[in-house]
Amino acid sequence: MPSQADAVVIGAGALGLSTAYHLASMGLREVVVLDRFAPGSQASPRAAGLFKQIQTDITRTRLAALSIQKVTNFAAETGVDLPVQRSGSILAARTQKYAEIVRAEAAQARAWGVDLALLDSDEAHRLMPYLEAGTTAAACYTPGDVYIEEPASLLMAYLQAGAKLGVTVLGNTPVTGIRVKNGEVVGALTSEGSIATPIVVDAAGAWARQVGSLADAQVIVAPIRHQLYITDPILGVEPTYPILRSIDTAVYIRPARGGLMFGAFEKDPLPLDPRERGSSFSMDDVPLELAVLERLTESIADQVPALHGATVNEHRGGLFTMTSDGQFIVGPQPGIAGLWSATGCNGSGFSLSPGIGQVLAEWIVTGAASMDLSALAPGRFARVHDEDWLREAAVWQYSHYYERDEPPV
Ligand SMILES: Cc1cc2nc3c(=O)[nH]c(=O)nc-3n(C[C@H](O)[C@H](O)[C@H](O)COP(=O)(O)OP(=O)(O)OC[C@H]3O[C@@H](n4cnc5c(N)ncnc54)[C@H](O)[C@@H]3O)c2cc1C
């Protein structure tokens, strides 16, 4: 355990490892990442690995484009290989109501610079034979979207890229305190000792709120369970087939290990707050319910008949770190110089981690970010007095993941 560092990053998930790598690549010499469990073992390796450019606002659209550019050029940037499947993706609607939403999202995304094309039902089926012909009212194809087959490979790649630059990553080392003196961060405390540092980044995922509270900082997140499954191999499924997002059923499907991956956003998801669990609570303890996914699989049976009767080979899940407005929390904590947040993933933290890590590191190292992240400011939330309200707002954001409705006030 080093006794001092230029920066300490709390959390070795996608957001923490990307931020640490970028801090080192921008010249910080001693960057230390601390994790309470094994590095890269919590929400991030459980992700579906999907990257999408059709996003709800221009900041996320730019971060998504930057992130795809970075993962597809990972070896050139870092010298470490990273397999990325350039599959493209299709956003499809079955009904006229959702067809209008698809067209509106496509028009907005195009105005923000995303390369895409509207397809009819037959064209969508030709590109993606596992999507039944005649079931699609409108579809939008984004050829530049990608997926990472095994999400753990991005974490391994960041660990290796960081190691080449001297980043220290210590697992099984929970941070138990953040030392603040005269309004400035001066160190991080762990069970193994303390590290003097002027910079601490809270990238603790579902635990980010309790880590923030170590410095009396507000990190207003509410974790919610999300699950997916992968089938046994299915004859005819090719890894190059596009990702499918079905907007009216709120499900996503992609090729995986010769079969299909299926994930879904239920209307009544399970909130789960690690603060109410013991210190040993990990993503392994998140209760999984295959019945929820089986019910949602039926909702798409006419569109993707290949899933009907397919055998589930792997079922996994973890926690999304949701916020009440559906936006990330990225930037400096007000009133505590040197304390930064990188969390509030709202289900997109894996795919936006390359871009967020880069832009946040620029901001920390140079004092200015190359992209305006003010919409993600940690200080935008009032102190929460009503935990039920926060949970309900997070549930609303989760259950409207693919839609563009206005949330209730
Ligand atoms: C089933 C599933 C599918 C998903 N699919 C996608 C997808 O396709 N695309 C996408 O973009 N996103 C997806 N997500 C969301 C994505 O996984 C998250 O947004 C992302 O992993 C968040 O990264 P993180 O670094 O914040 O969290 P984590 O990976 O959980 O990392 C946080 C780390 O902080 C550590 N920590 C906590 N407290 C402390 C402490 N006190 N001291 C030290 N360390 C601490 C934890 O141990 C943990 O390792 C999915 C999530 C799930 C569950």
Coordinates of C-alpha atoms and ligand atoms in Angstrom, one line a residue:
M1 CA 0.0 0.0 0.0
P2 CA 1.6 3.3 -1.1
S3 CA 1.6 6.0 1.6
Q4 CA 0.9 8.8 -0.9
A5 CA -0.5 9.2 -4.4
D6 CA -1.3 11.9 -7.0
A7 CA -4.9 10.5 -7.1
V8 CA -6.9 7.7 -5.5
V9 CA -9.8 6.2 -7.4
I10 CA -12.3 4.3 -5.3
G11 CA -13.8 1.4 -7.3
A12 CA -12.2 -0.8 -9.9
G13 CA -15.2 -1.1 -12.2
A14 CA -15.5 0.2 -15.7
L15 CA -15.8 3.8 -14.6
G16 CA -12.9 3.7 -12.0
L17 CA -10.5 1.7 -14.2
S18 CA -11.1 4.0 -17.2
T19 CA -10.6 7.1 -15.1
A20 CA -7.4 5.8 -13.6
Y21 CA -6.0 4.8 -16.9
H22 CA -6.7 8.2 -18.4
L23 CA -5.3 10.0 -15.3
A24 CA -2.1 8.1 -15.8
S25 CA -2.0 8.7 -19.6
M26 CA -2.4 12.4 -18.9
G27 CA 0.7 12.5 -16.8
L28 CA -0.3 11.7 -13.1
R29 CA 2.6 9.5 -11.8
E30 CA 1.1 7.8 -8.8
V31 CA -2.5 6.7 -9.5
V32 CA -3.9 4.1 -7.0
V33 CA -7.3 2.3 -7.5
L34 CA -8.8 0.6 -4.4
D35 CA -11.6 -1.9 -4.5
R36 CA -13.4 -3.6 -1.7
F37 CA -13.6 -6.8 -3.7
A38 CA -11.5 -8.3 -6.6
P39 CA -10.9 -5.6 -9.3
G40 CA -13.5 -5.7 -12.1
S41 CA -15.8 -8.2 -10.3
Q42 CA -19.0 -6.3 -9.5
A43 CA -21.6 -4.6 -11.9
S44 CA -19.3 -4.1 -14.9
P45 CA -18.4 -7.8 -15.9
R46 CA -22.2 -8.6 -15.7
A47 CA -23.1 -6.0 -18.3
A48 CA -24.5 -7.0 -21.7
G49 CA -21.6 -5.2 -23.4
L50 CA -23.8 -3.1 -25.7
F51 CA -22.8 0.3 -27.0
K52 CA -25.4 2.6 -28.6
Q53 CA -25.3 6.0 -30.2
I54 CA -29.0 6.9 -30.1
Q55 CA -29.1 8.6 -26.7
T56 CA -31.5 11.0 -24.9
D57 CA -29.4 14.1 -25.2
I58 CA -26.4 15.6 -26.9
T59 CA -23.9 15.2 -24.1
R60 CA -24.6 11.4 -23.9
T61 CA -24.6 11.2 -27.7
R62 CA -21.1 12.7 -27.8
L63 CA -19.9 10.6 -25.0
A64 CA -21.3 7.5 -26.7
A65 CA -19.6 8.4 -30.0
L66 CA -16.3 9.1 -28.3
S67 CA -16.5 5.8 -26.4
I68 CA -17.2 3.7 -29.5
Q69 CA -14.3 5.4 -31.2
K70 CA -12.0 4.6 -28.2
V71 CA -12.9 0.9 -27.9
T72 CA -12.6 0.3 -31.7
N73 CA -9.2 2.0 -31.6
F74 CA -8.1 0.6 -28.2
A75 CA -5.0 -1.2 -29.4
A76 CA -3.8 1.8 -31.2
E77 CA -4.3 4.0 -28.2
T78 CA -3.1 1.7 -25.4
G79 CA -1.1 -1.1 -27.1
V80 CA -3.5 -3.6 -25.5
D81 CA -5.8 -5.8 -27.7
L82 CA -9.6 -5.5 -27.2
P83 CA -12.0 -7.6 -29.3
V84 CA -15.0 -5.5 -30.4
Q85 CA -17.8 -6.7 -32.6
R86 CA -18.9 -4.1 -35.1
S87 CA -22.4 -5.4 -35.4
G88 CA -24.5 -2.3 -35.8
S89 CA -27.8 -2.2 -34.1
I90 CA -31.5 -1.9 -34.9
L91 CA -34.1 -0.1 -32.8
A92 CA -37.4 -1.6 -33.8
A93 CA -41.1 -0.8 -33.0
R94 CA -44.0 -3.1 -33.5
T95 CA -46.9 -0.6 -33.1
Q96 CA -47.6 2.7 -34.6
K97 CA -47.3 4.5 -31.3
Y98 CA -43.8 3.3 -30.9
A99 CA -43.0 3.7 -34.6
E100 CA -43.5 7.4 -34.1
I101 CA -41.0 7.4 -31.2
V102 CA -38.4 5.5 -33.3
R103 CA -38.8 8.1 -36.1
A104 CA -38.5 11.0 -33.7
E105 CA -35.4 9.5 -31.9
A106 CA -33.8 8.8 -35.3
A107 CA -34.4 12.4 -36.5
Q108 CA -33.0 13.8 -33.2
A109 CA -30.0 11.5 -33.2
R110 CA -29.3 12.4 -36.9
A111 CA -29.3 16.1 -36.0
W112 CA -26.7 15.3 -33.3
G113 CA -24.5 13.7 -35.9
V114 CA -25.3 10.0 -35.7
D115 CA -25.1 8.0 -38.9
L116 CA -28.3 6.0 -39.2
A117 CA -31.0 4.8 -41.7
L118 CA -34.7 4.1 -41.3
L119 CA -35.6 0.5 -42.5
D120 CA -38.9 -1.2 -43.4
S121 CA -39.8 -4.5 -41.9
D122 CA -38.3 -6.6 -44.8
E123 CA -35.0 -4.7 -44.7
A124 CA -34.7 -5.1 -40.9
H125 CA -35.4 -8.9 -41.4
R126 CA -32.7 -9.2 -44.1
L127 CA -30.1 -7.5 -41.9
M128 CA -31.2 -9.5 -38.9
P129 CA -32.7 -12.9 -39.8
Y130 CA -33.7 -13.7 -36.2
L131 CA -36.1 -10.7 -36.3
E132 CA -39.3 -12.2 -37.9
A133 CA -40.4 -10.5 -41.2
G134 CA -43.6 -8.6 -41.0
T135 CA -43.5 -7.8 -37.3
T136 CA -41.9 -4.4 -37.5
A137 CA -43.8 -1.1 -37.9
A138 CA -40.6 1.0 -38.0
A139 CA -36.9 0.4 -37.5
C140 CA -33.8 2.5 -37.3
Y141 CA -30.4 1.0 -38.1
T142 CA -27.2 2.4 -36.6
P143 CA -24.3 0.8 -38.4
G144 CA -21.6 2.2 -36.1
D145 CA -22.9 0.6 -32.9
V146 CA -20.9 -2.3 -31.4
Y147 CA -20.8 -4.9 -28.7
I148 CA -18.1 -6.5 -26.6
E149 CA -18.8 -10.2 -26.4
E150 CA -17.3 -10.7 -22.9
P151 CA -17.5 -7.5 -20.9
A152 CA -14.8 -8.7 -18.5
S153 CA -12.4 -8.2 -21.5
L154 CA -12.8 -4.4 -21.3
L155 CA -11.9 -4.5 -17.6
M156 CA -8.9 -6.7 -18.3
A157 CA -7.8 -4.3 -21.1
Y158 CA -8.0 -1.3 -18.8
L159 CA -6.1 -3.1 -16.0
Q160 CA -3.3 -4.0 -18.5
A161 CA -3.3 -0.5 -20.1
G162 CA -3.1 1.1 -16.6
A163 CA -0.4 -1.3 -15.5
K164 CA 1.8 -0.3 -18.4
L165 CA 1.6 3.3 -17.2
G166 CA 2.2 2.4 -13.5
V167 CA -1.3 2.5 -12.2
T168 CA -1.5 0.5 -8.9
V169 CA -4.8 -1.5 -8.4
L170 CA -5.4 -3.1 -5.0
G171 CA -8.4 -5.4 -4.5
N172 CA -9.9 -6.5 -1.1
T173 CA -9.1 -3.0 0.2
P174 CA -12.3 -1.2 1.1
V175 CA -12.0 2.6 1.6
T176 CA -13.3 3.4 5.1
G177 CA -12.7 7.1 5.2
I178 CA -11.9 10.2 3.1
R179 CA -9.8 12.8 4.9
V180 CA -10.8 16.4 4.3
K181 CA -9.0 19.4 5.8
N182 CA -10.1 23.0 5.4
G183 CA -12.5 22.0 2.6
E184 CA -9.8 20.1 0.6
V185 CA -9.2 16.3 0.2
V186 CA -6.0 15.2 1.9
G187 CA -6.2 11.5 1.9
A188 CA -8.1 8.2 1.8
L189 CA -8.3 5.6 4.7
T190 CA -8.5 1.9 4.4
S191 CA -8.3 -1.1 6.7
E192 CA -4.7 -1.5 5.5
G193 CA -3.5 2.0 6.1
S194 CA -4.0 5.5 4.7
I195 CA -2.8 7.2 1.5
A196 CA -2.1 10.9 1.4
T197 CA -3.6 12.4 -1.8
P198 CA -5.1 15.7 -3.0
I199 CA -7.5 13.9 -5.4
V200 CA -10.1 11.2 -4.7
V201 CA -12.5 9.9 -7.3
D202 CA -15.7 8.2 -6.1
A203 CA -16.4 5.5 -8.7
A204 CA -17.9 3.0 -6.3
G205 CA -21.0 2.1 -8.4
A206 CA -23.9 0.9 -6.3
W207 CA -21.9 1.9 -3.2
A208 CA -21.1 5.5 -4.4
R209 CA -23.6 7.1 -2.1
Q210 CA -22.1 5.6 1.0
V211 CA -18.5 6.3 -0.2
G212 CA -19.5 10.0 -0.8
S213 CA -20.9 10.2 2.7
L214 CA -17.4 9.4 4.0
A215 CA -16.7 13.1 3.1
D216 CA -20.2 14.3 3.8
A217 CA -20.8 14.6 0.0
Q218 CA -24.2 14.1 -1.6
V219 CA -24.1 11.3 -4.3
I220 CA -27.8 10.8 -4.9
V221 CA -28.2 7.4 -6.5
A222 CA -30.7 4.5 -6.0
P223 CA -29.5 1.1 -7.2
I224 CA -32.0 -1.1 -9.1
R225 CA -31.6 -4.7 -10.2
H226 CA -31.2 -5.6 -13.9
Q227 CA -30.9 -9.1 -15.3
L228 CA -30.1 -10.9 -18.6
Y229 CA -29.7 -14.5 -19.9
I230 CA -27.7 -16.1 -22.7
T231 CA -29.1 -19.2 -24.5
D232 CA -27.3 -22.3 -25.7
P233 CA -26.0 -22.0 -29.3
I234 CA -28.9 -21.6 -31.8
L235 CA -28.3 -22.8 -35.4
G236 CA -27.9 -19.9 -37.8
V237 CA -27.1 -17.1 -35.4
E238 CA -24.0 -15.2 -36.6
P239 CA -21.9 -12.9 -34.3
T240 CA -22.1 -10.2 -37.0
Y241 CA -25.9 -9.9 -36.7
P242 CA -26.9 -6.5 -35.3
I243 CA -28.1 -5.9 -31.8
L244 CA -31.9 -5.6 -31.6
R245 CA -33.6 -3.2 -29.2
S246 CA -37.4 -3.6 -29.2
I247 CA -38.8 -0.4 -27.9
D248 CA -42.3 -1.3 -27.2
T249 CA -41.4 -4.4 -25.2
A250 CA -38.3 -2.7 -23.6
V251 CA -36.0 -5.7 -24.4
Y252 CA -32.6 -6.1 -26.1
I253 CA -31.2 -9.1 -27.9
R254 CA -27.8 -9.7 -29.4
P255 CA -25.7 -12.7 -30.6
A256 CA -23.8 -14.3 -27.8
R257 CA -21.5 -17.3 -27.7
G258 CA -23.4 -18.8 -30.7
G259 CA -26.8 -18.2 -29.1
L260 CA -28.7 -15.1 -28.2
M261 CA -28.5 -12.8 -25.2
F262 CA -31.8 -11.4 -23.9
G263 CA -32.1 -8.6 -21.4
A264 CA -35.2 -6.6 -20.4
F265 CA -36.6 -3.7 -18.5
E266 CA -39.6 -4.7 -16.4
K267 CA -42.2 -2.1 -15.3
D268 CA -41.8 -3.0 -11.6
P269 CA -38.1 -3.5 -11.1
L270 CA -36.4 -4.4 -7.8
P271 CA -34.7 -1.5 -5.9
L272 CA -31.9 -2.7 -3.7
D273 CA -29.8 -0.4 -1.5
P274 CA -26.4 -1.8 -0.4
R275 CA -26.5 0.6 2.6
E276 CA -29.3 -1.6 4.0
R277 CA -27.1 -4.7 3.6
G278 CA -24.0 -5.8 5.5
S279 CA -20.5 -4.8 4.5
S280 CA -20.0 -8.2 2.8
F281 CA -22.9 -7.5 0.4
S282 CA -21.7 -7.9 -3.2
M283 CA -23.3 -8.4 -6.7
D284 CA -23.3 -12.1 -6.0
D285 CA -26.0 -11.5 -3.4
V286 CA -28.4 -9.7 -5.7
P287 CA -31.4 -12.1 -5.9
L288 CA -32.1 -13.3 -9.5
E289 CA -35.5 -14.2 -10.9
L290 CA -35.5 -16.0 -14.2
A291 CA -39.3 -15.9 -14.2
V292 CA -39.2 -12.1 -14.8
L293 CA -37.2 -12.6 -18.0
E294 CA -39.3 -15.6 -19.1
R295 CA -42.4 -13.5 -18.9
L296 CA -40.8 -10.7 -21.0
T297 CA -39.4 -13.3 -23.5
E298 CA -43.0 -14.3 -24.2
S299 CA -43.9 -10.6 -24.9
I300 CA -41.5 -10.7 -27.9
A301 CA -42.2 -14.3 -29.0
D302 CA -43.8 -13.2 -32.4
Q303 CA -40.9 -10.9 -33.2
V304 CA -38.0 -13.3 -32.2
P305 CA -39.4 -16.9 -32.3
A306 CA -35.9 -18.3 -32.0
L307 CA -36.0 -17.5 -28.3
H308 CA -39.1 -19.6 -27.8
G309 CA -38.0 -22.8 -26.1
A310 CA -34.3 -22.0 -26.2
T311 CA -32.3 -23.3 -23.3
V312 CA -30.8 -20.8 -20.9
N313 CA -27.1 -21.4 -20.5
E314 CA -26.2 -18.4 -18.3
H315 CA -28.5 -16.1 -16.2
R316 CA -26.8 -13.1 -14.6
G317 CA -27.7 -9.8 -13.0
G318 CA -26.5 -6.9 -10.9
L319 CA -27.4 -3.4 -9.9
F320 CA -27.8 -0.3 -12.1
T321 CA -26.8 2.9 -10.2
M322 CA -29.9 5.0 -11.1
T323 CA -30.5 8.7 -10.5
S324 CA -33.8 10.6 -10.3
D325 CA -33.2 12.4 -13.6
G326 CA -31.6 9.5 -15.5
Q327 CA -28.3 11.3 -15.9
F328 CA -24.8 10.3 -14.8
I329 CA -23.1 12.0 -11.9
V330 CA -19.7 13.1 -13.2
G331 CA -17.6 16.0 -12.0
P332 CA -16.3 17.8 -8.9
Q333 CA -18.2 17.7 -5.6
P334 CA -19.2 21.2 -4.6
G335 CA -17.5 22.5 -1.5
I336 CA -14.8 19.7 -1.3
A337 CA -11.8 20.5 -3.4
G338 CA -10.3 17.4 -4.9
L339 CA -13.3 15.1 -4.5
W340 CA -14.8 14.0 -7.8
S341 CA -17.7 11.6 -8.7
A342 CA -18.0 9.2 -11.6
T343 CA -21.2 7.3 -11.2
G344 CA -25.0 7.4 -11.7
C345 CA -24.7 5.0 -14.6
N346 CA -28.4 4.5 -15.2
G347 CA -27.6 1.3 -17.1
S348 CA -25.0 2.8 -19.5
G349 CA -21.9 3.0 -17.4
F350 CA -20.1 0.2 -19.2
S351 CA -20.5 1.6 -22.7
L352 CA -19.8 5.3 -21.7
S353 CA -16.9 4.5 -19.4
P354 CA -14.2 5.1 -22.1
G355 CA -15.5 8.6 -22.9
I356 CA -16.3 9.6 -19.3
G357 CA -12.9 8.4 -18.1
Q358 CA -11.1 10.5 -20.7
V359 CA -13.2 13.7 -20.2
L360 CA -13.2 13.5 -16.4
A361 CA -9.4 12.9 -16.4
E362 CA -8.9 16.0 -18.6
W363 CA -10.9 18.0 -16.2
I364 CA -9.0 16.8 -13.1
V365 CA -5.5 17.1 -14.7
T366 CA -5.9 20.3 -16.7
G367 CA -8.8 22.0 -14.9
A368 CA -10.9 22.0 -18.1
A369 CA -12.8 19.3 -19.9
S370 CA -12.9 19.1 -23.7
M371 CA -16.7 18.5 -23.4
D372 CA -19.3 20.3 -21.4
L373 CA -20.4 17.9 -18.7
S374 CA -22.4 20.5 -16.6
A375 CA -25.6 18.5 -17.2
L376 CA -24.0 15.7 -15.1
A377 CA -22.8 17.9 -12.2
P378 CA -22.9 16.2 -8.8
G379 CA -24.2 19.4 -7.2
R380 CA -27.5 19.5 -9.2
F381 CA -29.5 17.5 -6.6
A382 CA -31.0 18.9 -3.4
R383 CA -30.4 16.9 -0.3
V384 CA -32.8 13.9 -0.3
H385 CA -35.4 14.0 2.6
D386 CA -37.7 11.5 1.1
E387 CA -36.1 8.1 0.2
D388 CA -39.4 6.8 -1.2
W389 CA -39.5 9.6 -3.7
L390 CA -35.9 8.9 -4.8
R391 CA -36.7 5.2 -5.2
E392 CA -39.8 5.9 -7.2
A393 CA -38.0 8.4 -9.5
A394 CA -35.3 5.8 -10.1
V395 CA -37.8 3.1 -10.8
W396 CA -39.5 5.5 -13.3
Q397 CA -36.2 6.1 -15.1
Y398 CA -35.4 2.4 -15.2
S399 CA -38.9 1.4 -16.6
H400 CA -38.7 4.1 -19.3
Y401 CA -35.2 3.3 -20.4
Y402 CA -36.0 3.2 -24.2
E403 CA -38.7 5.9 -24.1
R404 CA -38.7 9.6 -24.2
D405 CA -41.7 10.5 -22.0
E406 CA -41.5 13.3 -19.5
P407 CA -41.1 11.9 -16.0
P408 CA -43.8 12.8 -13.4
V409 CA -42.8 15.9 -11.4
Ligands
LIG1 C1 -27.1 -7.3 -16.3 C2 -26.5 -6.0 -16.6 C3 -26.4 -5.6 -17.9 C4 -25.9 -4.4 -18.3 N1 -25.7 -4.1 -19.6 C5 -25.0 -2.9 -19.9 C6 -24.7 -2.6 -21.3 O1 -25.0 -3.4 -22.2 N2 -24.1 -1.4 -21.5 C7 -23.8 -0.5 -20.6 O2 -23.3 0.6 -20.9 N3 -24.1 -0.8 -19.3 C8 -24.7 -2.0 -18.9 N4 -24.9 -2.2 -17.6 C9 -24.6 -1.2 -16.6 C10 -23.1 -1.3 -16.3 O3 -22.8 -2.6 -15.9 C11 -22.8 -0.3 -15.2 O4 -23.3 1.0 -15.6 C12 -21.3 -0.2 -15.0 O5 -20.8 -1.5 -14.8 C13 -21.0 0.7 -13.8 O6 -19.7 0.7 -13.6 P1 -19.1 1.1 -12.2 O7 -17.6 1.2 -12.4 O8 -19.8 2.3 -11.7 O9 -19.6 -0.1 -11.2 P2 -18.9 -1.4 -10.7 O10 -18.4 -2.2 -11.8 O11 -19.9 -2.1 -9.7 O12 -17.6 -0.9 -9.9 C14 -17.8 -0.2 -8.7 C15 -16.7 -0.8 -7.8 O13 -16.6 0.0 -6.5 C16 -16.2 -0.9 -5.5 N5 -16.4 -0.3 -4.2 C17 -17.6 -0.1 -3.6 N6 -17.4 0.5 -2.4 C18 -16.1 0.6 -2.2 C19 -15.3 1.0 -1.1 N7 -15.8 1.5 0.0 N8 -13.9 0.9 -1.3 C20 -13.4 0.5 -2.4 N9 -14.1 0.0 -3.4 C21 -15.4 0.1 -3.3 C22 -17.0 -2.1 -5.8 O14 -16.4 -3.3 -5.2 C23 -17.0 -2.2 -7.3 O15 -16.0 -3.1 -7.8 C24 -25.5 -3.5 -17.2 C25 -25.6 -3.8 -15.9 C26 -26.2 -5.1 -15.6 C27 -26.3 -5.4 -14.1

